[in-house]
Amino acid sequence: MKSDFLRIGMWLALCGAAVAGCQHQPAASAAPAHAGSDATAIASAQSPRILVFSRTRGWRHDSIPTAIATLRLLATQQGLQMDASEDPGLFTPQSLARYRAVVFASTTRDVLDDAQQAALQAFIRDGGGFMGIHAAADTEYDWPWYGELVGAWFANHPPDGLRSSQVTFADAGMTDDGQPWPVTDEFYNYKRNPRGQPQLQVIATLDESRYEGGRMGADHPIAWCRPWQGGRSWYTGLGHDAALYADPVFRRHLARGLAFATGSSSRC
């Protein structure tokens, strides 16, 4: 009888150990998955971010969705998170502190109130970056500080839309063959020539001799950049036509601007 009890006790002990082992294994395998998800969340939270702002209160460009999609692709390639919005309420010191740069993608007219303007000024002065695309120059005409930030305000463009010309980049390496870039787009004339402003570097010029409606003469800057009041500013007048965003040269141009605006490169 005693031996029977002994055998039964040993059998129960072995079964208990087996059950405990089976219960322990899922917990061990779940731990790495939890750790991995935490690591992903932390990496995402720590990734630098940009804000693409496309509010319009004047002309609305059909190319805005394409611009946003292209910027998202370029941001991903540069390891950036991106938020796209038309909400001016994001322009507070607390909200802008999340971003490395703000991109105005064909904004038009008065898009920020006084408090929001002050927040953008503080953001730039704290080392933030600004990137303006096309109609960013058709924005905030009553705000002198913005006019200096963007470099030059839009004056007019040739009637009837698109024209074809050539763009010459200051860095010949922007094109595959180092030659001027043939481009079709809506070409802005500006209220002033931005060349000669303190620390401003013209990075691309337009050949007015190849189309009608240019009003700036032999020196027609179409893209420029500069350090500005503690931060950085980069602008291109190109980007009206949605088809342009598929052009590898234009994408390279935008990518260079994004890297400069976010402070990851000193070249613009």
PDB file of C-alpha atoms in Angstrom:
ATOM      1  CA  MET A   1       0.000   0.000   0.000  1.00  0.00           C
ATOM      2  CA  LYS A   2       2.814   2.418   0.916  1.00  0.00           C
ATOM      3  CA  SER A   3       4.520   1.782  -2.413  1.00  0.00           C
ATOM      4  CA  ASP A   4       1.241   2.507  -4.225  1.00  0.00           C
ATOM      5  CA  PHE A   5       0.969   5.892  -2.520  1.00  0.00           C
ATOM      6  CA  LEU A   6       4.639   6.574  -3.363  1.00  0.00           C
ATOM      7  CA  ARG A   7       4.060   5.790  -7.037  1.00  0.00           C
ATOM      8  CA  ILE A   8       0.940   7.985  -7.131  1.00  0.00           C
ATOM      9  CA  GLY A   9       2.831  10.889  -5.498  1.00  0.00           C
ATOM     10  CA  MET A  10       5.680  10.669  -8.006  1.00  0.00           C
ATOM     11  CA  TRP A  11       3.178  10.575 -10.898  1.00  0.00           C
ATOM     12  CA  LEU A  12       1.409  13.713  -9.622  1.00  0.00           C
ATOM     13  CA  ALA A  13       4.726  15.527  -9.185  1.00  0.00           C
ATOM     14  CA  LEU A  14       5.764  14.735 -12.757  1.00  0.00           C
ATOM     15  CA  CYS A  15       2.412  15.893 -14.155  1.00  0.00           C
ATOM     16  CA  GLY A  16       2.597  19.103 -12.147  1.00  0.00           C
ATOM     17  CA  ALA A  17       6.043  19.873 -13.495  1.00  0.00           C
ATOM     18  CA  ALA A  18       4.877  19.215 -17.040  1.00  0.00           C
ATOM     19  CA  VAL A  19       1.871  21.508 -16.679  1.00  0.00           C
ATOM     20  CA  ALA A  20       3.985  24.239 -15.136  1.00  0.00           C
ATOM     21  CA  GLY A  21       6.423  23.954 -18.014  1.00  0.00           C
ATOM     22  CA  CYS A  22       3.642  24.272 -20.554  1.00  0.00           C
ATOM     23  CA  GLN A  23       2.216  27.292 -18.799  1.00  0.00           C
ATOM     24  CA  HIS A  24       5.609  29.023 -18.628  1.00  0.00           C
ATOM     25  CA  GLN A  25       6.557  28.737 -22.316  1.00  0.00           C
ATOM     26  CA  PRO A  26       3.990  31.185 -23.813  1.00  0.00           C
ATOM     27  CA  ALA A  27       5.019  33.923 -21.364  1.00  0.00           C
ATOM     28  CA  ALA A  28       8.648  33.540 -22.402  1.00  0.00           C
ATOM     29  CA  SER A  29       7.825  33.763 -26.113  1.00  0.00           C
ATOM     30  CA  ALA A  30       5.526  36.793 -25.637  1.00  0.00           C
ATOM     31  CA  ALA A  31       8.198  38.915 -23.963  1.00  0.00           C
ATOM     32  CA  PRO A  32      10.320  39.595 -27.083  1.00  0.00           C
ATOM     33  CA  ALA A  33       7.238  40.623 -29.109  1.00  0.00           C
ATOM     34  CA  HIS A  34       6.252  43.129 -26.424  1.00  0.00           C
ATOM     35  CA  ALA A  35       9.800  44.475 -26.259  1.00  0.00           C
ATOM     36  CA  GLY A  36       9.892  44.862 -30.028  1.00  0.00           C
ATOM     37  CA  SER A  37       6.651  46.827 -30.170  1.00  0.00           C
ATOM     38  CA  ASP A  38       7.915  49.121 -27.418  1.00  0.00           C
ATOM     39  CA  ALA A  39      11.138  49.712 -29.335  1.00  0.00           C
ATOM     40  CA  THR A  40       9.198  50.572 -32.497  1.00  0.00           C
ATOM     41  CA  ALA A  41       7.006  53.026 -30.634  1.00  0.00           C
ATOM     42  CA  ILE A  42      10.028  54.690 -29.012  1.00  0.00           C
ATOM     43  CA  ALA A  43      11.872  54.955 -32.351  1.00  0.00           C
ATOM     44  CA  SER A  44       8.811  56.519 -33.980  1.00  0.00           C
ATOM     45  CA  ALA A  45       8.429  59.016 -31.151  1.00  0.00           C
ATOM     46  CA  GLN A  46      12.103  59.985 -31.421  1.00  0.00           C
ATOM     47  CA  SER A  47      12.170  60.357 -35.233  1.00  0.00           C
ATOM     48  CA  PRO A  48      12.500  63.948 -36.443  1.00  0.00           C
ATOM     49  CA  ARG A  49       9.282  65.332 -37.893  1.00  0.00           C
ATOM     50  CA  ILE A  50       8.185  67.905 -40.431  1.00  0.00           C
ATOM     51  CA  LEU A  51       4.872  69.701 -40.804  1.00  0.00           C
ATOM     52  CA  VAL A  52       3.518  70.218 -44.319  1.00  0.00           C
ATOM     53  CA  PHE A  53       1.004  73.069 -44.274  1.00  0.00           C
ATOM     54  CA  SER A  54      -1.208  73.666 -47.312  1.00  0.00           C
ATOM     55  CA  ARG A  55      -3.980  76.016 -46.218  1.00  0.00           C
ATOM     56  CA  THR A  56      -5.264  78.284 -49.005  1.00  0.00           C
ATOM     57  CA  ARG A  57      -7.407  81.385 -48.843  1.00  0.00           C
ATOM     58  CA  GLY A  58      -6.858  82.414 -52.438  1.00  0.00           C
ATOM     59  CA  TRP A  59      -6.075  80.322 -55.492  1.00  0.00           C
ATOM     60  CA  ARG A  60      -6.115  76.584 -54.772  1.00  0.00           C
ATOM     61  CA  HIS A  61      -3.564  74.543 -56.719  1.00  0.00           C
ATOM     62  CA  ASP A  62      -4.671  71.145 -57.981  1.00  0.00           C
ATOM     63  CA  SER A  63      -1.114  69.909 -57.454  1.00  0.00           C
ATOM     64  CA  ILE A  64      -1.266  70.151 -53.649  1.00  0.00           C
ATOM     65  CA  PRO A  65      -2.163  66.459 -53.040  1.00  0.00           C
ATOM     66  CA  THR A  66       0.664  65.389 -55.355  1.00  0.00           C
ATOM     67  CA  ALA A  67       3.067  67.731 -53.581  1.00  0.00           C
ATOM     68  CA  ILE A  68       2.097  66.250 -50.217  1.00  0.00           C
ATOM     69  CA  ALA A  69       2.499  62.674 -51.456  1.00  0.00           C
ATOM     70  CA  THR A  70       5.919  63.466 -52.935  1.00  0.00           C
ATOM     71  CA  LEU A  71       7.090  65.189 -49.767  1.00  0.00           C
ATOM     72  CA  ARG A  72       5.964  62.189 -47.727  1.00  0.00           C
ATOM     73  CA  LEU A  73       8.056  59.895 -49.926  1.00  0.00           C
ATOM     74  CA  LEU A  74      11.099  62.173 -49.664  1.00  0.00           C
ATOM     75  CA  ALA A  75      10.640  62.527 -45.906  1.00  0.00           C
ATOM     76  CA  THR A  76      10.577  58.750 -45.492  1.00  0.00           C
ATOM     77  CA  GLN A  77      13.760  58.448 -47.530  1.00  0.00           C
ATOM     78  CA  GLN A  78      15.414  60.932 -45.156  1.00  0.00           C
ATOM     79  CA  GLY A  79      14.201  59.168 -42.001  1.00  0.00           C
ATOM     80  CA  LEU A  80      11.612  61.820 -41.198  1.00  0.00           C
ATOM     81  CA  GLN A  81       8.080  61.511 -39.881  1.00  0.00           C
ATOM     82  CA  MET A  82       5.605  63.857 -41.583  1.00  0.00           C
ATOM     83  CA  ASP A  83       2.321  65.469 -40.640  1.00  0.00           C
ATOM     84  CA  ALA A  84       0.204  67.169 -43.316  1.00  0.00           C
ATOM     85  CA  SER A  85      -2.462  69.645 -42.248  1.00  0.00           C
ATOM     86  CA  GLU A  86      -4.398  72.767 -43.147  1.00  0.00           C
ATOM     87  CA  ASP A  87      -5.136  73.570 -39.515  1.00  0.00           C
ATOM     88  CA  PRO A  88      -3.528  76.889 -38.488  1.00  0.00           C
ATOM     89  CA  GLY A  89      -4.207  75.917 -34.885  1.00  0.00           C
ATOM     90  CA  LEU A  90      -1.035  73.820 -35.049  1.00  0.00           C
ATOM     91  CA  PHE A  91       0.974  77.037 -35.047  1.00  0.00           C
ATOM     92  CA  THR A  92       1.579  77.297 -31.319  1.00  0.00           C
ATOM     93  CA  PRO A  93       4.956  77.146 -29.557  1.00  0.00           C
ATOM     94  CA  GLN A  94       4.046  73.798 -27.989  1.00  0.00           C
ATOM     95  CA  SER A  95       2.967  72.175 -31.251  1.00  0.00           C
ATOM     96  CA  LEU A  96       5.779  73.536 -33.418  1.00  0.00           C
ATOM     97  CA  ALA A  97       8.348  72.299 -30.885  1.00  0.00           C
ATOM     98  CA  ARG A  98       7.690  68.792 -32.275  1.00  0.00           C
ATOM     99  CA  TYR A  99       9.060  69.668 -35.714  1.00  0.00           C
ATOM    100  CA  ARG A 100      12.414  70.239 -37.389  1.00  0.00           C
ATOM    101  CA  ALA A 101      10.883  72.199 -40.259  1.00  0.00           C
ATOM    102  CA  VAL A 102       7.613  73.572 -41.587  1.00  0.00           C
ATOM    103  CA  VAL A 103       6.822  73.283 -45.302  1.00  0.00           C
ATOM    104  CA  PHE A 104       4.367  75.713 -46.918  1.00  0.00           C
ATOM    105  CA  ALA A 105       3.097  73.744 -49.922  1.00  0.00           C
ATOM    106  CA  SER A 106       1.418  76.278 -52.242  1.00  0.00           C
ATOM    107  CA  THR A 107      -0.311  78.146 -49.458  1.00  0.00           C
ATOM    108  CA  THR A 108      -2.087  81.336 -50.530  1.00  0.00           C
ATOM    109  CA  ARG A 109      -3.037  84.644 -48.903  1.00  0.00           C
ATOM    110  CA  ASP A 110      -3.545  85.144 -45.146  1.00  0.00           C
ATOM    111  CA  VAL A 111      -3.240  81.734 -43.546  1.00  0.00           C
ATOM    112  CA  LEU A 112      -2.098  82.606 -39.985  1.00  0.00           C
ATOM    113  CA  ASP A 113      -3.439  85.034 -37.380  1.00  0.00           C
ATOM    114  CA  ASP A 114      -1.222  87.243 -35.226  1.00  0.00           C
ATOM    115  CA  ALA A 115      -0.585  84.658 -32.493  1.00  0.00           C
ATOM    116  CA  GLN A 116       0.176  81.951 -35.053  1.00  0.00           C
ATOM    117  CA  GLN A 117       2.567  84.281 -36.869  1.00  0.00           C
ATOM    118  CA  ALA A 118       4.385  84.934 -33.590  1.00  0.00           C
ATOM    119  CA  ALA A 119       4.692  81.180 -33.035  1.00  0.00           C
ATOM    120  CA  LEU A 120       6.276  80.675 -36.468  1.00  0.00           C
ATOM    121  CA  GLN A 121       8.718  83.526 -35.856  1.00  0.00           C
ATOM    122  CA  ALA A 122       9.749  82.011 -32.516  1.00  0.00           C
ATOM    123  CA  PHE A 123      10.110  78.588 -34.162  1.00  0.00           C
ATOM    124  CA  ILE A 124      12.546  79.954 -36.763  1.00  0.00           C
ATOM    125  CA  ARG A 125      14.477  81.957 -34.188  1.00  0.00           C
ATOM    126  CA  ASP A 126      14.809  78.811 -32.062  1.00  0.00           C
ATOM    127  CA  GLY A 127      16.556  77.052 -34.958  1.00  0.00           C
ATOM    128  CA  GLY A 128      13.645  75.651 -36.957  1.00  0.00           C
ATOM    129  CA  GLY A 129      13.528  75.462 -40.733  1.00  0.00           C
ATOM    130  CA  PHE A 130      11.153  76.740 -43.400  1.00  0.00           C
ATOM    131  CA  MET A 131      10.607  75.297 -46.877  1.00  0.00           C
ATOM    132  CA  GLY A 132       8.342  77.095 -49.356  1.00  0.00           C
ATOM    133  CA  ILE A 133       6.981  75.601 -52.557  1.00  0.00           C
ATOM    134  CA  HIS A 134       5.568  77.680 -55.438  1.00  0.00           C
ATOM    135  CA  ALA A 135       2.626  79.713 -54.070  1.00  0.00           C
ATOM    136  CA  ALA A 136       4.256  80.005 -50.654  1.00  0.00           C
ATOM    137  CA  ALA A 137       5.375  83.296 -52.240  1.00  0.00           C
ATOM    138  CA  ASP A 138       1.698  84.214 -52.764  1.00  0.00           C
ATOM    139  CA  THR A 139       1.111  84.246 -49.009  1.00  0.00           C
ATOM    140  CA  GLU A 140       0.928  86.731 -46.121  1.00  0.00           C
ATOM    141  CA  TYR A 141       1.483  89.960 -48.062  1.00  0.00           C
ATOM    142  CA  ASP A 142       0.700  92.069 -44.986  1.00  0.00           C
ATOM    143  CA  TRP A 143       3.391  90.419 -42.863  1.00  0.00           C
ATOM    144  CA  PRO A 144       6.820  91.941 -43.626  1.00  0.00           C
ATOM    145  CA  TRP A 145       8.714  89.312 -41.625  1.00  0.00           C
ATOM    146  CA  TYR A 146       7.264  86.564 -43.793  1.00  0.00           C
ATOM    147  CA  GLY A 147       8.281  88.426 -46.916  1.00  0.00           C
ATOM    148  CA  GLU A 148      11.880  88.294 -45.690  1.00  0.00           C
ATOM    149  CA  LEU A 149      11.525  84.627 -44.698  1.00  0.00           C
ATOM    150  CA  VAL A 150      10.298  83.532 -48.126  1.00  0.00           C
ATOM    151  CA  GLY A 151      12.697  85.903 -49.885  1.00  0.00           C
ATOM    152  CA  ALA A 152      10.408  87.481 -52.486  1.00  0.00           C
ATOM    153  CA  TRP A 153       6.671  87.778 -53.014  1.00  0.00           C
ATOM    154  CA  PHE A 154       4.823  86.687 -56.142  1.00  0.00           C
ATOM    155  CA  ALA A 155       3.971  89.510 -58.562  1.00  0.00           C
ATOM    156  CA  ASN A 156       2.386  87.754 -61.563  1.00  0.00           C
ATOM    157  CA  HIS A 157       2.927  85.002 -64.099  1.00  0.00           C
ATOM    158  CA  PRO A 158       2.524  84.689 -67.868  1.00  0.00           C
ATOM    159  CA  PRO A 159      -1.107  84.392 -68.931  1.00  0.00           C
ATOM    160  CA  ASP A 160      -2.639  81.088 -69.941  1.00  0.00           C
ATOM    161  CA  GLY A 161      -0.645  78.939 -67.566  1.00  0.00           C
ATOM    162  CA  LEU A 162       2.253  76.692 -68.434  1.00  0.00           C
ATOM    163  CA  ARG A 163       5.410  77.710 -70.280  1.00  0.00           C
ATOM    164  CA  SER A 164       8.546  75.784 -71.238  1.00  0.00           C
ATOM    165  CA  SER A 165      12.071  76.963 -70.532  1.00  0.00           C
ATOM    166  CA  GLN A 166      15.341  75.866 -68.967  1.00  0.00           C
ATOM    167  CA  VAL A 167      16.519  76.045 -65.370  1.00  0.00           C
ATOM    168  CA  THR A 168      20.203  76.372 -64.582  1.00  0.00           C
ATOM    169  CA  PHE A 169      21.235  75.138 -61.148  1.00  0.00           C
ATOM    170  CA  ALA A 170      24.138  76.647 -59.247  1.00  0.00           C
ATOM    171  CA  ASP A 171      25.170  73.056 -58.532  1.00  0.00           C
ATOM    172  CA  ALA A 172      25.493  71.429 -61.943  1.00  0.00           C
ATOM    173  CA  GLY A 173      25.287  68.033 -60.239  1.00  0.00           C
ATOM    174  CA  MET A 174      21.539  68.479 -59.811  1.00  0.00           C
ATOM    175  CA  THR A 175      21.079  67.217 -63.376  1.00  0.00           C
ATOM    176  CA  ASP A 176      22.484  63.948 -64.666  1.00  0.00           C
ATOM    177  CA  ASP A 177      24.460  65.570 -67.466  1.00  0.00           C
ATOM    178  CA  GLY A 178      25.319  68.860 -65.739  1.00  0.00           C
ATOM    179  CA  GLN A 179      23.371  70.806 -68.363  1.00  0.00           C
ATOM    180  CA  PRO A 180      20.410  73.194 -67.923  1.00  0.00           C
ATOM    181  CA  TRP A 181      17.186  71.374 -67.120  1.00  0.00           C
ATOM    182  CA  PRO A 182      14.289  71.630 -69.620  1.00  0.00           C
ATOM    183  CA  VAL A 183      11.114  72.215 -67.621  1.00  0.00           C
ATOM    184  CA  THR A 184       7.459  73.034 -68.208  1.00  0.00           C
ATOM    185  CA  ASP A 185       5.607  74.790 -65.404  1.00  0.00           C
ATOM    186  CA  GLU A 186       3.956  78.063 -64.422  1.00  0.00           C
ATOM    187  CA  PHE A 187       6.786  80.568 -63.980  1.00  0.00           C
ATOM    188  CA  TYR A 188       6.425  83.294 -61.373  1.00  0.00           C
ATOM    189  CA  ASN A 189       7.667  86.837 -61.663  1.00  0.00           C
ATOM    190  CA  TYR A 190       8.507  88.315 -58.262  1.00  0.00           C
ATOM    191  CA  LYS A 191       8.059  91.745 -56.744  1.00  0.00           C
ATOM    192  CA  ARG A 192      11.799  91.983 -56.254  1.00  0.00           C
ATOM    193  CA  ASN A 193      14.899  90.076 -57.213  1.00  0.00           C
ATOM    194  CA  PRO A 194      15.987  88.211 -54.076  1.00  0.00           C
ATOM    195  CA  ARG A 195      19.623  88.124 -55.136  1.00  0.00           C
ATOM    196  CA  GLY A 196      21.852  90.280 -52.962  1.00  0.00           C
ATOM    197  CA  GLN A 197      19.892  89.888 -49.734  1.00  0.00           C
ATOM    198  CA  PRO A 198      22.125  89.088 -46.746  1.00  0.00           C
ATOM    199  CA  GLN A 199      23.346  85.475 -46.777  1.00  0.00           C
ATOM    200  CA  LEU A 200      20.876  84.538 -49.527  1.00  0.00           C
ATOM    201  CA  GLN A 201      22.122  82.064 -52.114  1.00  0.00           C
ATOM    202  CA  VAL A 202      20.353  81.764 -55.459  1.00  0.00           C
ATOM    203  CA  ILE A 203      20.408  78.075 -56.348  1.00  0.00           C
ATOM    204  CA  ALA A 204      18.464  78.074 -59.634  1.00  0.00           C
ATOM    205  CA  THR A 205      17.702  80.592 -62.383  1.00  0.00           C
ATOM    206  CA  LEU A 206      15.188  80.591 -65.213  1.00  0.00           C
ATOM    207  CA  ASP A 207      15.951  81.421 -68.863  1.00  0.00           C
ATOM    208  CA  GLU A 208      13.381  84.082 -69.828  1.00  0.00           C
ATOM    209  CA  SER A 209      14.582  84.165 -73.424  1.00  0.00           C
ATOM    210  CA  ARG A 210      12.838  80.828 -74.055  1.00  0.00           C
ATOM    211  CA  TYR A 211       9.273  81.899 -73.211  1.00  0.00           C
ATOM    212  CA  GLU A 212       6.984  84.911 -73.264  1.00  0.00           C
ATOM    213  CA  GLY A 213       5.774  86.671 -70.156  1.00  0.00           C
ATOM    214  CA  GLY A 214       8.943  86.870 -68.072  1.00  0.00           C
ATOM    215  CA  ARG A 215       9.376  90.239 -66.355  1.00  0.00           C
ATOM    216  CA  MET A 216      12.639  89.906 -64.430  1.00  0.00           C
ATOM    217  CA  GLY A 217      15.167  90.084 -67.235  1.00  0.00           C
ATOM    218  CA  ALA A 218      18.408  88.217 -67.716  1.00  0.00           C
ATOM    219  CA  ASP A 219      18.642  87.343 -64.012  1.00  0.00           C
ATOM    220  CA  HIS A 220      15.486  85.475 -63.016  1.00  0.00           C
ATOM    221  CA  PRO A 221      16.031  83.522 -59.776  1.00  0.00           C
ATOM    222  CA  ILE A 222      13.537  80.676 -59.320  1.00  0.00           C
ATOM    223  CA  ALA A 223      14.938  79.008 -56.172  1.00  0.00           C
ATOM    224  CA  TRP A 224      17.052  80.206 -53.245  1.00  0.00           C
ATOM    225  CA  CYS A 225      17.987  79.545 -49.644  1.00  0.00           C
ATOM    226  CA  ARG A 226      19.655  81.132 -46.642  1.00  0.00           C
ATOM    227  CA  PRO A 227      20.169  80.922 -42.908  1.00  0.00           C
ATOM    228  CA  TRP A 228      17.598  83.229 -41.352  1.00  0.00           C
ATOM    229  CA  GLN A 229      17.397  84.643 -37.823  1.00  0.00           C
ATOM    230  CA  GLY A 230      18.734  81.485 -36.198  1.00  0.00           C
ATOM    231  CA  GLY A 231      16.918  79.076 -38.504  1.00  0.00           C
ATOM    232  CA  ARG A 232      16.907  78.189 -42.211  1.00  0.00           C
ATOM    233  CA  SER A 233      14.790  79.124 -45.219  1.00  0.00           C
ATOM    234  CA  TRP A 234      14.561  77.397 -48.614  1.00  0.00           C
ATOM    235  CA  TYR A 235      12.176  78.284 -51.446  1.00  0.00           C
ATOM    236  CA  THR A 236      11.421  77.083 -54.972  1.00  0.00           C
ATOM    237  CA  GLY A 237       9.060  78.836 -57.369  1.00  0.00           C
ATOM    238  CA  LEU A 238       8.459  75.586 -59.236  1.00  0.00           C
ATOM    239  CA  GLY A 239       5.703  73.107 -58.423  1.00  0.00           C
ATOM    240  CA  HIS A 240       2.531  74.448 -60.017  1.00  0.00           C
ATOM    241  CA  ASP A 241       2.046  71.499 -62.346  1.00  0.00           C
ATOM    242  CA  ALA A 242       1.310  68.130 -60.696  1.00  0.00           C
ATOM    243  CA  ALA A 243       3.200  66.307 -63.469  1.00  0.00           C
ATOM    244  CA  LEU A 244       6.434  67.993 -62.423  1.00  0.00           C
ATOM    245  CA  TYR A 245       6.552  66.039 -59.155  1.00  0.00           C
ATOM    246  CA  ALA A 246       7.329  62.836 -61.053  1.00  0.00           C
ATOM    247  CA  ASP A 247      10.444  64.384 -62.615  1.00  0.00           C
ATOM    248  CA  PRO A 248      13.622  62.972 -60.999  1.00  0.00           C
ATOM    249  CA  VAL A 249      15.376  66.349 -61.214  1.00  0.00           C
ATOM    250  CA  PHE A 250      12.554  68.138 -59.428  1.00  0.00           C
ATOM    251  CA  ARG A 251      12.448  65.432 -56.760  1.00  0.00           C
ATOM    252  CA  ARG A 252      16.194  65.822 -56.280  1.00  0.00           C
ATOM    253  CA  HIS A 253      15.677  69.572 -55.978  1.00  0.00           C
ATOM    254  CA  LEU A 254      12.971  69.131 -53.320  1.00  0.00           C
ATOM    255  CA  ALA A 255      15.008  66.532 -51.451  1.00  0.00           C
ATOM    256  CA  ARG A 256      17.928  68.950 -51.238  1.00  0.00           C
ATOM    257  CA  GLY A 257      15.581  71.626 -49.904  1.00  0.00           C
ATOM    258  CA  LEU A 258      14.109  69.299 -47.309  1.00  0.00           C
ATOM    259  CA  ALA A 259      17.535  68.264 -46.054  1.00  0.00           C
ATOM    260  CA  PHE A 260      18.588  71.907 -45.758  1.00  0.00           C
ATOM    261  CA  ALA A 261      15.373  73.019 -44.040  1.00  0.00           C
ATOM    262  CA  THR A 262      15.591  70.250 -41.451  1.00  0.00           C
ATOM    263  CA  GLY A 263      19.247  71.014 -40.760  1.00  0.00           C
ATOM    264  CA  SER A 264      20.559  67.619 -41.858  1.00  0.00           C
ATOM    265  CA  SER A 265      22.622  69.222 -44.639  1.00  0.00           C
ATOM    266  CA  SER A 266      24.283  72.600 -45.078  1.00  0.00           C
ATOM    267  CA  ARG A 267      23.968  72.312 -48.876  1.00  0.00           C
ATOM    268  CA  CYS A 268      20.843  73.709 -50.474  1.00  0.00           C
TER     269      CYS A 268
END
